[in-house]
Tab-separated table of N, CA and C in Angstrom:
chain	number	residue	atom	x	y	z
A	21	LEU	N	10.558	-8.379	-4.978
A	21	LEU	CA	10.370	-9.835	-5.439
A	21	LEU	C	11.486	-10.045	-6.373
A	22	GLU	N	11.882	-9.289	-7.198
A	22	GLU	CA	13.040	-9.395	-7.913
A	22	GLU	C	14.503	-9.647	-7.185
A	23	ARG	N	14.530	-8.508	-6.106
A	23	ARG	CA	15.762	-9.005	-5.288
A	23	ARG	C	15.927	-10.533	-4.533
A	24	VAL	N	14.784	-10.740	-4.150
A	24	VAL	CA	14.721	-12.186	-3.205
A	24	VAL	C	14.869	-12.939	-4.310
A	25	ALA	N	14.283	-13.423	-5.682
A	25	ALA	CA	14.528	-14.145	-6.426
A	25	ALA	C	15.977	-14.248	-7.067
A	26	ALA	N	16.770	-13.027	-6.799
A	26	ALA	CA	18.210	-12.853	-7.448
A	26	ALA	C	19.271	-13.149	-6.438
A	27	HIS	N	18.538	-13.506	-5.275
A	27	HIS	CA	19.615	-13.723	-3.922
A	27	HIS	C	20.102	-15.076	-4.253
A	28	PRO	N	21.456	-15.225	-4.114
A	28	PRO	CA	22.064	-16.476	-4.199
A	28	PRO	C	21.427	-17.802	-3.207
A	29	ALA	N	20.749	-17.409	-2.182
A	29	ALA	CA	20.363	-18.187	-1.352
A	29	ALA	C	19.055	-19.107	-1.791
A	30	THR	N	18.392	-18.318	-2.807
A	30	THR	CA	17.086	-18.702	-3.292
A	30	THR	C	17.428	-19.619	-4.467
A	31	ARG	N	18.703	-19.575	-5.063
A	31	ARG	CA	19.279	-20.974	-5.844
A	31	ARG	C	20.242	-21.915	-5.392
A	32	SER	N	20.196	-21.944	-4.173
A	32	SER	CA	21.241	-22.796	-3.618
A	32	SER	C	21.067	-24.307	-3.738
A	33	SER	N	19.634	-24.668	-3.926
A	33	SER	CA	19.493	-26.118	-3.790
A	33	SER	C	17.995	-26.097	-4.761
A	34	PRO	N	17.718	-27.256	-5.018
A	34	PRO	CA	16.389	-27.292	-5.612
A	34	PRO	C	15.501	-27.069	-4.775
A	35	GLU	N	15.417	-27.610	-3.326
A	35	GLU	CA	14.427	-27.427	-2.362
A	35	GLU	C	14.218	-25.942	-1.930
A	36	ALA	N	15.458	-24.948	-2.000
A	36	ALA	CA	15.445	-23.647	-1.877
A	36	ALA	C	14.390	-22.882	-3.078
A	37	GLU	N	14.821	-23.376	-4.285
A	37	GLU	CA	14.156	-22.992	-5.383
A	37	GLU	C	12.533	-23.169	-5.224
A	38	ALA	N	12.271	-24.503	-4.810
A	38	ALA	CA	10.836	-24.831	-4.404
A	38	ALA	C	10.092	-23.873	-3.451
A	39	ARG	N	11.100	-23.596	-2.370
A	39	ARG	CA	10.429	-22.711	-1.392
A	39	ARG	C	10.325	-21.424	-1.795
A	40	LEU	N	11.117	-20.885	-2.653
A	40	LEU	CA	10.665	-19.516	-3.723
A	40	LEU	C	9.221	-19.497	-4.333
A	41	MET	N	9.433	-20.699	-5.184
A	41	MET	CA	8.251	-20.993	-6.204
A	41	MET	C	6.818	-20.954	-5.351
A	42	THR	N	6.981	-21.751	-4.135
A	42	THR	CA	5.733	-21.508	-3.150
A	42	THR	C	5.334	-20.388	-2.657
A	43	TRP	N	6.513	-19.455	-2.513
A	43	TRP	CA	6.054	-18.094	-1.832
A	43	TRP	C	5.705	-17.512	-2.964
A	44	VAL	N	6.025	-17.452	-4.091
A	44	VAL	CA	5.607	-16.573	-5.393
A	44	VAL	C	4.193	-17.261	-5.654
A	45	ALA	N	4.046	-18.262	-5.848
A	45	ALA	CA	2.588	-18.983	-6.023
A	45	ALA	C	1.575	-18.588	-5.230
A	46	SER	N	1.944	-18.431	-3.745
A	46	SER	CA	0.881	-17.977	-2.767
A	46	SER	C	0.545	-16.495	-3.242
A	47	LEU	N	1.707	-15.622	-3.687
A	47	LEU	CA	1.337	-14.313	-3.865
A	47	LEU	C	0.457	-14.165	-5.095
A	48	HIS	N	0.492	-15.174	-6.097
A	48	HIS	CA	-0.462	-15.571	-7.119
A	48	HIS	C	-1.754	-15.815	-6.833
A	49	THR	N	-1.864	-16.764	-5.655
A	49	THR	CA	-3.090	-17.245	-5.323
A	49	THR	C	-3.726	-15.838	-4.549
A	50	ALA	N	-3.271	-15.064	-3.863
A	50	ALA	CA	-3.773	-13.978	-2.886
A	50	ALA	C	-4.073	-12.880	-4.076
A	51	SER	N	-3.459	-13.013	-5.326
A	51	SER	CA	-3.948	-11.884	-6.138
A	51	SER	C	-5.115	-12.614	-7.230
A	52	ARG	N	-5.470	-13.816	-7.007
A	52	ARG	CA	-6.478	-14.518	-7.586
A	52	ARG	C	-5.894	-15.054	-8.943
A	53	ARG	N	-4.707	-14.905	-9.391
A	53	ARG	CA	-3.984	-15.549	-10.701
A	53	ARG	C	-3.828	-17.186	-10.324
A	54	PHE	N	-4.651	-17.812	-10.413
A	54	PHE	CA	-4.696	-19.146	-10.164
A	54	PHE	C	-4.172	-20.093	-10.902
A	55	ALA	N	-4.097	-19.692	-12.156
A	55	ALA	CA	-3.388	-20.521	-13.129
A	55	ALA	C	-1.614	-20.335	-13.024
A	56	GLU	N	-1.460	-19.386	-12.800
A	56	GLU	CA	0.128	-19.193	-12.472
A	56	GLU	C	0.266	-19.822	-11.053
A	57	ALA	N	-0.459	-19.779	-10.043
A	57	ALA	CA	-0.214	-20.343	-8.818
A	57	ALA	C	0.000	-21.966	-8.976
A	58	SER	N	-1.205	-22.547	-9.991
A	58	SER	CA	-1.118	-23.816	-9.863
A	58	SER	C	0.391	-24.362	-10.791
A	59	ARG	N	0.526	-23.709	-11.715
A	59	ARG	CA	2.005	-24.027	-12.599
A	59	ARG	C	2.946	-23.919	-11.606
A	60	LEU	N	3.088	-22.858	-10.749
A	60	LEU	CA	4.211	-22.492	-9.875
A	60	LEU	C	4.366	-23.660	-8.892
A	61	HIS	N	3.126	-24.184	-8.230
A	61	HIS	CA	3.198	-25.409	-7.305
A	61	HIS	C	3.439	-26.570	-7.968
A	62	ARG	N	3.173	-26.897	-9.144
A	62	ARG	CA	3.453	-28.046	-9.766
A	62	ARG	C	4.996	-28.013	-10.144
A	63	GLU	N	5.632	-26.784	-10.516
A	63	GLU	CA	7.147	-27.166	-10.638
A	63	GLU	C	7.761	-27.033	-9.213
A	64	ALA	N	7.173	-26.377	-8.093
A	64	ALA	CA	7.914	-26.625	-6.760
A	64	ALA	C	7.919	-28.209	-6.358
A	65	ALA	N	6.626	-28.681	-6.740
A	65	ALA	CA	6.578	-30.396	-6.324
A	65	ALA	C	7.698	-31.177	-7.084
A	66	SER	N	8.149	-30.474	-8.298
A	66	SER	CA	9.099	-31.370	-9.121
A	66	SER	C	10.517	-31.097	-8.510
A	67	ARG	N	10.862	-30.253	-7.517
A	67	ARG	CA	11.966	-29.721	-6.840
A	67	ARG	C	11.992	-30.243	-5.552
A	68	ARG	N	11.120	-30.624	-4.756
A	68	ARG	CA	11.035	-31.069	-3.516
A	68	ARG	C	12.027	-32.161	-2.990
A	69	ALA	N	12.493	-31.847	-2.275
A	69	ALA	CA	13.267	-33.018	-1.721
A	69	ALA	C	12.645	-34.383	-0.742
A	70	SER	N	11.409	-33.977	-0.257
A	70	SER	CA	10.660	-34.758	0.375
A	70	SER	C	9.351	-35.157	-0.410
A	71	LEU	N	8.923	-36.549	-0.050
A	71	LEU	CA	7.777	-36.889	-0.692
A	71	LEU	C	6.615	-35.799	-0.073
A	72	THR	N	6.674	-35.803	1.101
A	72	THR	CA	5.689	-35.041	1.980
A	72	THR	C	5.707	-33.523	1.400
A	73	GLY	N	6.817	-33.120	1.221
A	73	GLY	CA	6.902	-31.624	0.626
A	73	GLY	C	6.113	-31.886	-0.951
A	74	ARG	N	6.476	-32.852	-1.573
A	74	ARG	CA	6.156	-32.797	-3.245
A	74	ARG	C	4.645	-33.091	-2.763
A	75	LEU	N	3.963	-33.714	-1.878
A	75	LEU	CA	2.589	-33.895	-1.984
A	75	LEU	C	1.853	-32.652	-1.620
A	76	VAL	N	2.452	-32.046	-0.349
A	76	VAL	CA	2.163	-30.356	-0.013
A	76	VAL	C	1.879	-29.554	-1.242
A	77	SER	N	2.775	-29.581	-2.294
A	77	SER	CA	2.973	-28.809	-3.304
A	77	SER	C	2.142	-29.124	-4.248
A	78	LEU	N	1.895	-30.371	-4.666
A	78	LEU	CA	0.703	-30.899	-5.573
A	78	LEU	C	-0.631	-30.505	-5.008
A	79	ASP	N	-1.019	-30.754	-3.600
A	79	ASP	CA	-2.116	-30.236	-2.981
A	79	ASP	C	-2.495	-29.042	-3.195
A	80	ALA	N	-1.284	-28.071	-3.110
A	80	ALA	CA	-1.802	-26.284	-3.350
A	80	ALA	C	-2.024	-26.235	-4.687
A	81	ALA	N	-1.442	-26.940	-5.549
A	81	ALA	CA	-1.707	-26.895	-7.289
A	81	ALA	C	-3.019	-27.390	-7.407
A	82	ALA	N	-3.506	-28.435	-6.826
A	82	ALA	CA	-4.740	-29.072	-6.914
A	82	ALA	C	-6.078	-27.789	-6.501
A	83	LEU	N	-5.554	-27.120	-5.368
A	83	LEU	CA	-6.694	-25.936	-4.693
A	83	LEU	C	-6.596	-24.833	-5.574
A	84	ALA	N	-5.401	-24.588	-6.249
A	84	ALA	CA	-5.307	-23.499	-7.120
A	84	ALA	C	-6.201	-23.883	-8.439
A	85	ASP	N	-6.142	-25.096	-9.003
A	85	ASP	CA	-6.872	-25.484	-10.067
A	85	ASP	C	-8.481	-25.505	-9.818
A	86	ARG	N	-8.844	-25.841	-8.346
A	86	ARG	CA	-10.253	-25.797	-7.715
A	86	ARG	C	-10.622	-24.576	-8.210
A	87	GLU	N	-9.804	-23.458	-7.437
A	87	GLU	CA	-10.206	-22.105	-7.526
A	87	GLU	C	-10.474	-21.482	-8.898
A	88	ARG	N	-9.614	-22.042	-9.845
A	88	ARG	CA	-9.764	-21.713	-11.451
A	88	ARG	C	-10.913	-22.311	-12.120
A	89	GLY	N	-11.550	-23.371	-11.586
A	89	GLY	CA	-12.908	-24.062	-12.068
A	89	GLY	C	-12.152	-25.117	-12.913
A	90	ASP	N	-10.899	-25.644	-12.624
A	90	ASP	CA	-10.189	-26.610	-13.450
A	90	ASP	C	-10.602	-27.970	-12.630
A	91	VAL	N	-11.703	-28.374	-12.605
A	91	VAL	CA	-12.162	-29.483	-11.906
A	91	VAL	C	-11.343	-30.767	-12.161
A	92	GLU	N	-11.172	-31.060	-13.795
A	92	GLU	CA	-10.498	-32.232	-14.147
A	92	GLU	C	-8.951	-32.065	-13.936
A	93	GLY	N	-8.284	-31.053	-13.711
A	93	GLY	CA	-6.763	-30.816	-13.210
A	93	GLY	C	-6.983	-31.341	-11.808
A	94	MET	N	-7.792	-30.539	-11.010
A	94	MET	CA	-7.811	-30.956	-9.476
A	94	MET	C	-8.158	-32.288	-9.266
A	95	GLU	N	-8.939	-33.045	-10.123
A	95	GLU	CA	-9.138	-34.402	-9.771
A	95	GLU	C	-7.933	-35.158	-10.192
A	96	ALA	N	-7.123	-34.769	-11.348
A	96	ALA	CA	-6.135	-35.640	-11.595
A	96	ALA	C	-4.702	-35.580	-10.707
A	97	LEU	N	-4.739	-34.341	-10.005
A	97	LEU	CA	-3.744	-33.981	-9.232
A	97	LEU	C	-4.337	-34.855	-7.690
A	98	ALA	N	-5.355	-34.797	-7.582
A	98	ALA	CA	-5.873	-35.670	-6.397
A	98	ALA	C	-5.677	-37.160	-6.506
A	99	GLU	N	-5.959	-37.777	-7.845
A	99	GLU	CA	-5.747	-39.326	-7.850
A	99	GLU	C	-3.946	-39.359	-7.912
A	100	GLN	N	-3.354	-38.705	-8.284
A	100	GLN	CA	-1.956	-38.831	-8.023
A	100	GLN	C	-1.442	-38.683	-6.730
A	101	ILE	N	-1.908	-37.736	-5.983
A	101	ILE	CA	-1.481	-37.448	-4.638
A	101	ILE	C	-2.125	-38.779	-3.502
A	102	GLN	N	-3.202	-39.069	-4.161
A	102	GLN	CA	-3.589	-40.477	-3.311
A	102	GLN	C	-2.736	-41.366	-3.542
A	103	ALA	N	-2.455	-41.560	-4.928
A	103	ALA	CA	-1.698	-42.979	-5.105
A	103	ALA	C	-0.234	-42.863	-4.424
A	104	GLU	N	0.301	-41.553	-4.367
A	104	GLU	CA	1.661	-41.648	-3.892
A	104	GLU	C	1.672	-41.883	-2.414
A	105	ALA	N	0.582	-41.152	-1.657
A	105	ALA	CA	0.438	-41.160	-0.358
A	105	ALA	C	0.242	-42.667	0.169
A	106	ARG	N	-0.841	-43.268	-0.679
A	106	ARG	CA	-1.228	-44.912	-0.414
A	106	ARG	C	0.144	-45.539	-0.264
A	107	ALA	N	0.990	-45.382	-1.448
A	107	ALA	CA	2.149	-46.194	-1.564
A	107	ALA	C	2.976	-46.141	-0.270
A	108	ALA	N	3.035	-44.846	0.127
A	108	ALA	CA	3.955	-44.450	1.199
A	108	ALA	C	3.448	-44.677	2.577
A	109	GLY	N	2.089	-44.763	2.724
A	109	GLY	CA	1.411	-45.201	4.035
A	109	GLY	C	1.119	-43.962	4.835
A	110	LEU	N	0.822	-42.677	4.085
A	110	LEU	CA	0.811	-41.273	4.428
A	110	LEU	C	-0.841	-41.206	4.709
A	111	ILE	N	-1.257	-41.553	5.654
A	111	ILE	CA	-2.887	-41.682	5.854
A	111	ILE	C	-3.270	-40.293	5.684
A	112	VAL	N	-2.901	-39.183	6.287
A	112	VAL	CA	-3.478	-37.823	6.245
A	112	VAL	C	-3.148	-37.234	4.690
A	113	GLU	N	-2.310	-37.497	4.189
A	113	GLU	CA	-2.326	-37.136	2.721
A	113	GLU	C	-3.203	-37.811	1.914
A	114	GLU	N	-3.431	-39.158	2.063
A	114	GLU	CA	-4.361	-39.912	1.401
A	114	GLU	C	-5.637	-39.094	1.693
A	115	ALA	N	-6.095	-39.171	3.011
A	115	ALA	CA	-7.343	-38.568	3.188
A	115	ALA	C	-7.669	-36.945	2.639
A	116	ARG	N	-6.562	-36.463	2.625
A	116	ARG	CA	-6.546	-35.007	2.054
A	116	ARG	C	-6.946	-35.008	0.539
A	117	ALA	N	-6.380	-36.089	-0.100
A	117	ALA	CA	-6.653	-36.185	-1.665
A	117	ALA	C	-8.007	-36.769	-2.024
A	118	GLU	N	-8.559	-37.628	-0.967
A	118	GLU	CA	-9.735	-38.052	-0.840
A	118	GLU	C	-10.843	-36.859	-1.026
A	119	TRP	N	-10.452	-35.967	0.021
A	119	TRP	CA	-11.491	-34.913	0.095
A	119	TRP	C	-11.251	-33.932	-1.258
A	120	LEU	N	-10.201	-33.753	-1.916
A	120	LEU	CA	-10.102	-33.197	-2.962
A	120	LEU	C	-10.690	-33.931	-4.304
A	121	LYS	N	-10.909	-35.105	-4.193
A	121	LYS	CA	-11.666	-35.998	-5.017
A	121	LYS	C	-13.337	-35.800	-4.815
A	122	ARG	N	-13.416	-35.740	-3.608
A	122	ARG	CA	-14.833	-35.706	-3.244
A	122	ARG	C	-15.392	-34.053	-3.712
A	123	SER	N	-14.593	-33.098	-3.431
A	123	SER	CA	-14.933	-31.785	-3.599
A	123	SER	C	-14.965	-31.669	-5.167
A	124	ALA	N	-14.220	-32.368	-5.963
A	124	ALA	CA	-14.579	-32.292	-7.458
A	124	ALA	C	-15.592	-32.854	-7.998
A	125	ALA	N	-15.937	-34.100	-7.379
A	125	ALA	CA	-17.124	-34.674	-7.468
A	125	ALA	C	-18.571	-33.871	-7.162
A	126	ALA	N	-18.433	-33.199	-6.120
A	126	ALA	CA	-19.453	-32.398	-5.635
A	126	ALA	C	-19.774	-31.052	-6.752
A	127	ARG	N	-18.297	-30.644	-7.093
A	127	ARG	CA	-18.646	-29.609	-8.216
A	127	ARG	C	-19.293	-30.156	-9.585
A	128	ARG	N	-18.803	-31.249	-9.697
A	128	ARG	CA	-19.584	-31.862	-11.261
A	128	ARG	C	-21.039	-32.434	-10.763
A	129	GLY	N	-21.408	-32.415	-9.394
A	129	GLY	CA	-22.641	-32.986	-9.254
A	129	GLY	C	-23.077	-34.248	-9.167
A	130	VAL	N	-21.837	-35.083	-8.971
A	130	VAL	CA	-22.116	-36.652	-9.383
A	130	VAL	C	-22.098	-37.568	-8.032
A	131	VAL	N	-21.842	-36.658	-6.672
A	131	VAL	CA	-22.085	-37.560	-5.611
A	131	VAL	C	-23.444	-37.408	-5.251
A	132	THR	N	-24.140	-38.739	-4.744
A	132	THR	CA	-25.444	-38.556	-4.191
A	132	THR	C	-25.666	-38.607	-2.600
A	133	ALA	N	-24.519	-38.894	-1.967
A	133	ALA	CA	-24.629	-39.117	-0.500
A	133	ALA	C	-23.376	-38.778	0.198
A	134	PRO	N	-23.252	-38.178	1.352
A	134	PRO	CA	-22.177	-37.732	2.205
A	134	PRO	C	-21.393	-38.972	2.494
A	135	ASP	N	-19.887	-38.857	2.476
A	135	ASP	CA	-19.086	-39.966	3.142
A	135	ASP	C	-18.766	-39.726	4.357
A	136	LEU	N	-19.729	-40.164	5.409
A	136	LEU	CA	-19.678	-40.217	6.956
A	136	LEU	C	-18.380	-40.878	7.249
A	137	GLU	N	-18.135	-41.813	6.695
A	137	GLU	CA	-16.786	-42.467	7.178
A	137	GLU	C	-15.638	-41.708	6.955
A	138	LEU	N	-15.528	-40.807	5.928
A	138	LEU	CA	-14.563	-40.026	5.649
A	138	LEU	C	-14.407	-38.924	6.895
A	139	VAL	N	-15.638	-38.362	7.149
A	139	VAL	CA	-15.790	-37.418	8.194
A	139	VAL	C	-14.961	-37.852	9.328
A	140	ALA	N	-15.420	-39.294	9.613
A	140	ALA	CA	-15.042	-39.779	11.086
A	140	ALA	C	-13.534	-40.322	10.967
A	141	LEU	N	-13.015	-40.627	9.583
A	141	LEU	CA	-11.494	-40.850	9.507
A	141	LEU	C	-10.740	-39.687	9.791
A	142	VAL	N	-11.158	-38.432	9.508
A	142	VAL	CA	-10.112	-37.459	9.723
A	142	VAL	C	-10.346	-36.637	10.971
A	143	GLU	N	-11.491	-36.959	11.774
A	143	GLU	CA	-11.485	-36.121	12.831
A	143	GLU	C	-10.401	-36.439	13.939
A	144	PRO	N	-9.561	-37.817	14.038
A	144	PRO	CA	-8.719	-37.656	14.895
A	144	PRO	C	-7.309	-37.316	14.637
A	145	PHE	N	-7.442	-36.720	13.286
A	145	PHE	CA	-5.679	-36.150	12.662
A	145	PHE	C	-5.355	-34.965	13.494
A	146	ARG	N	-6.310	-34.312	14.206
A	146	ARG	CA	-5.884	-33.151	14.542
A	146	ARG	C	-5.301	-32.077	13.554
A	147	ASP	N	-6.163	-32.080	12.510
A	147	ASP	CA	-5.878	-31.129	11.436
A	147	ASP	C	-7.250	-30.298	11.158
A	148	TRP	N	-7.217	-29.315	11.797
A	148	TRP	CA	-8.470	-28.572	12.006
A	148	TRP	C	-9.014	-28.374	10.467
A	149	LEU	N	-8.170	-27.788	9.664
A	149	LEU	CA	-8.268	-27.486	8.291
A	149	LEU	C	-9.038	-28.580	7.342
A	150	LEU	N	-8.590	-29.593	7.373
A	150	LEU	CA	-8.733	-30.862	6.767
A	150	LEU	C	-10.317	-31.212	7.295
A	151	SER	N	-10.529	-31.343	8.513
A	151	SER	CA	-11.671	-31.485	8.990
A	151	SER	C	-13.072	-30.621	8.555
A	152	ALA	N	-12.555	-29.376	8.892
A	152	ALA	CA	-13.406	-28.414	8.560
A	152	ALA	C	-13.808	-28.616	7.134
A	153	ARG	N	-12.833	-28.757	6.095
A	153	ARG	CA	-13.304	-28.929	4.694
A	153	ARG	C	-13.868	-30.103	4.417
A	154	VAL	N	-13.500	-31.216	5.105
A	154	VAL	CA	-14.303	-32.484	4.839
A	154	VAL	C	-15.849	-32.013	5.468
A	155	ASN	N	-15.918	-31.578	6.511
A	155	ASN	CA	-17.374	-31.425	6.950
A	155	ASN	C	-18.263	-30.709	6.118
A	156	LEU	N	-17.686	-29.417	5.796
A	156	LEU	CA	-18.360	-28.455	4.924
A	156	LEU	C	-18.476	-29.245	3.581
A	157	THR	N	-17.746	-29.638	3.033
A	157	THR	CA	-18.106	-30.567	1.483
A	157	THR	C	-18.897	-31.469	1.653
A	158	GLU	N	-18.884	-32.403	2.582
A	158	GLU	CA	-19.764	-33.566	2.783
A	158	GLU	C	-21.409	-32.897	3.325
A	159	GLY	N	-21.250	-31.868	4.099
A	159	GLY	CA	-22.355	-31.123	4.439
A	159	GLY	C	-23.117	-30.618	3.335
A	160	PHE	N	-22.544	-30.211	2.174
A	160	PHE	CA	-22.891	-29.618	1.036
A	160	PHE	C	-23.665	-30.826	0.172
A	161	ILE	N	-22.821	-31.878	0.129
A	161	ILE	CA	-23.272	-32.966	-0.494
A	161	ILE	C	-24.475	-33.553	-0.010
A	162	ALA	N	-24.624	-33.571	1.495
A	162	ALA	CA	-25.842	-34.048	2.354
A	162	ALA	C	-27.031	-33.081	1.934
A	163	LEU	N	-26.665	-32.020	2.031
A	163	LEU	CA	-27.925	-30.902	1.821
A	163	LEU	C	-28.733	-31.020	0.307
A	164	ARG	N	-27.656	-31.296	-0.827
A	164	ARG	CA	-28.106	-31.550	-2.033
A	164	ARG	C	-28.896	-32.759	-2.069
A	165	ALA	N	-28.451	-33.813	-1.329
A	165	ALA	CA	-29.039	-35.139	-1.413
A	165	ALA	C	-30.224	-35.092	-0.703
A	166	GLY	N	-30.593	-34.207	0.245
A	166	GLY	CA	-31.555	-34.371	1.305
A	166	GLY	C	-31.321	-35.144	2.357
A	167	HIS	N	-30.138	-35.340	2.638
A	167	HIS	CA	-29.715	-36.291	3.688
A	167	HIS	C	-29.712	-35.594	5.043
A	168	PRO	N	-30.329	-36.458	6.303
A	168	PRO	CA	-30.345	-35.708	7.696
A	168	PRO	C	-29.219	-35.247	8.280
A	169	ALA	N	-28.016	-35.686	7.756
A	169	ALA	CA	-26.839	-35.390	8.363
A	169	ALA	C	-26.486	-33.938	7.804
A	170	ALA	N	-26.838	-33.288	7.126
A	170	ALA	CA	-26.352	-32.017	6.629
A	170	ALA	C	-26.347	-30.818	7.489
A	171	GLY	N	-27.325	-30.805	8.511
A	171	GLY	CA	-27.199	-29.849	9.606
A	171	GLY	C	-25.957	-30.008	10.314
A	172	ALA	N	-25.838	-31.280	10.832
A	172	ALA	CA	-24.785	-31.650	11.841
A	172	ALA	C	-23.610	-31.308	11.222
A	173	LEU	N	-23.335	-31.613	9.819
A	173	LEU	CA	-22.196	-31.495	9.221
A	173	LEU	C	-21.541	-30.094	9.062
A	174	ALA	N	-22.659	-29.204	8.752
A	174	ALA	CA	-22.465	-27.687	8.343
A	174	ALA	C	-22.018	-27.202	9.885
A	175	LYS	N	-22.803	-27.591	10.863
A	175	LYS	CA	-22.420	-26.919	12.175
A	175	LYS	C	-20.958	-27.252	12.654
A	176	ALA	N	-20.694	-28.530	12.364
A	176	ALA	CA	-19.410	-29.217	12.654
A	176	ALA	C	-18.179	-28.089	12.036
A	177	ALA	N	-18.527	-28.066	10.750
A	177	ALA	CA	-17.453	-27.151	9.854
A	177	ALA	C	-17.665	-25.825	10.432
A	178	GLU	N	-18.526	-25.134	10.620
A	178	GLU	CA	-18.935	-23.736	11.029
A	178	GLU	C	-17.850	-23.745	12.418
A	179	ALA	N	-18.121	-24.755	13.436
A	179	ALA	CA	-17.288	-24.784	14.699
A	179	ALA	C	-15.895	-24.738	14.688
A	180	LEU	N	-15.292	-25.467	13.499
A	180	LEU	CA	-13.931	-25.922	13.466
A	180	LEU	C	-13.469	-24.258	12.842
A	181	PHE	N	-14.257	-23.596	11.818
A	181	PHE	CA	-13.578	-22.556	11.194
A	181	PHE	C	-13.948	-21.354	12.285
A	182	ALA	N	-14.843	-21.402	12.965
A	182	ALA	CA	-15.140	-20.255	14.057
A	182	ALA	C	-13.865	-20.440	15.117
A	183	ALA	N	-13.573	-21.752	15.611
A	183	ALA	CA	-12.397	-21.862	16.635
A	183	ALA	C	-11.108	-20.949	16.066
A	184	GLN	N	-11.187	-20.871	14.626
A	184	GLN	CA	-9.685	-20.267	14.192
A	184	GLN	C	-10.018	-18.909	13.810
A	185	GLY	N	-11.132	-18.381	14.210
A	185	GLY	CA	-11.595	-17.095	14.008
A	185	GLY	C	-12.081	-16.487	12.591
A	186	ILE	N	-12.524	-17.686	11.799
A	186	ILE	CA	-13.012	-17.358	10.452
A	186	ILE	C	-14.668	-17.515	10.477
A	187	GLN	N	-15.240	-16.351	9.713
A	187	GLN	CA	-16.762	-16.107	10.349
A	187	GLN	C	-17.329	-16.894	9.147
A	188	PRO	N	-18.594	-17.362	9.458
A	188	PRO	CA	-19.450	-18.176	8.499
A	188	PRO	C	-19.736	-17.614	7.069
A	189	GLY	N	-19.595	-18.261	6.056
A	189	GLY	CA	-19.807	-17.584	4.740
A	189	GLY	C	-18.471	-17.327	3.908
A	190	VAL	N	-17.424	-17.325	4.810
A	190	VAL	CA	-15.997	-17.343	4.037
A	190	VAL	C	-15.522	-18.660	3.500
A	191	ALA	N	-15.944	-19.656	3.954
A	191	ALA	CA	-15.294	-20.928	3.287
A	191	ALA	C	-16.038	-21.331	2.203
A	192	SER	N	-15.655	-22.329	1.201
A	192	SER	CA	-16.488	-22.778	0.246
A	192	SER	C	-16.458	-24.063	0.319
A	193	ALA	N	-17.938	-24.763	-0.040
A	193	ALA	CA	-18.287	-25.982	0.316
A	193	ALA	C	-17.495	-26.998	-0.658
A	194	SER	N	-17.668	-26.589	-1.835
A	194	SER	CA	-17.116	-27.732	-2.826
A	194	SER	C	-15.868	-27.162	-3.632
């Protein structure tokens, strides 16, 4: 890792530095060091050359915050991502931020019904992971609310994960 970080190519531009930070942040995530992963993803976002790259880095930071139980940090990043995505007309990134906000709200126990419009919105994006996450989160919300869509949402999420070879019970709903 030190040899890679010391290589001149990793310091050739802010974008190259951001890619290195993202890679190191991924190692921290794999090692369950989520605070450090979040910090590095945020720093990488500040060096990204494109808005989309910046939003992807902020999304990764929000997910690291989620994993370390920092719901407020996750929500703040989701709001920021959503505002920037909306201003730029990036509907998929905006929907991803809405899922982050719904996931945070589910963790806090403040949502009372599934957002079936969000489920329908993300389905045509052909982003299996976003669709699976939205279905799983909204299924969790529906289950807690006693909503009749709970089973169908959970089954849809399970099918999306299974199509990628991910077994039931590995994913987290909120």
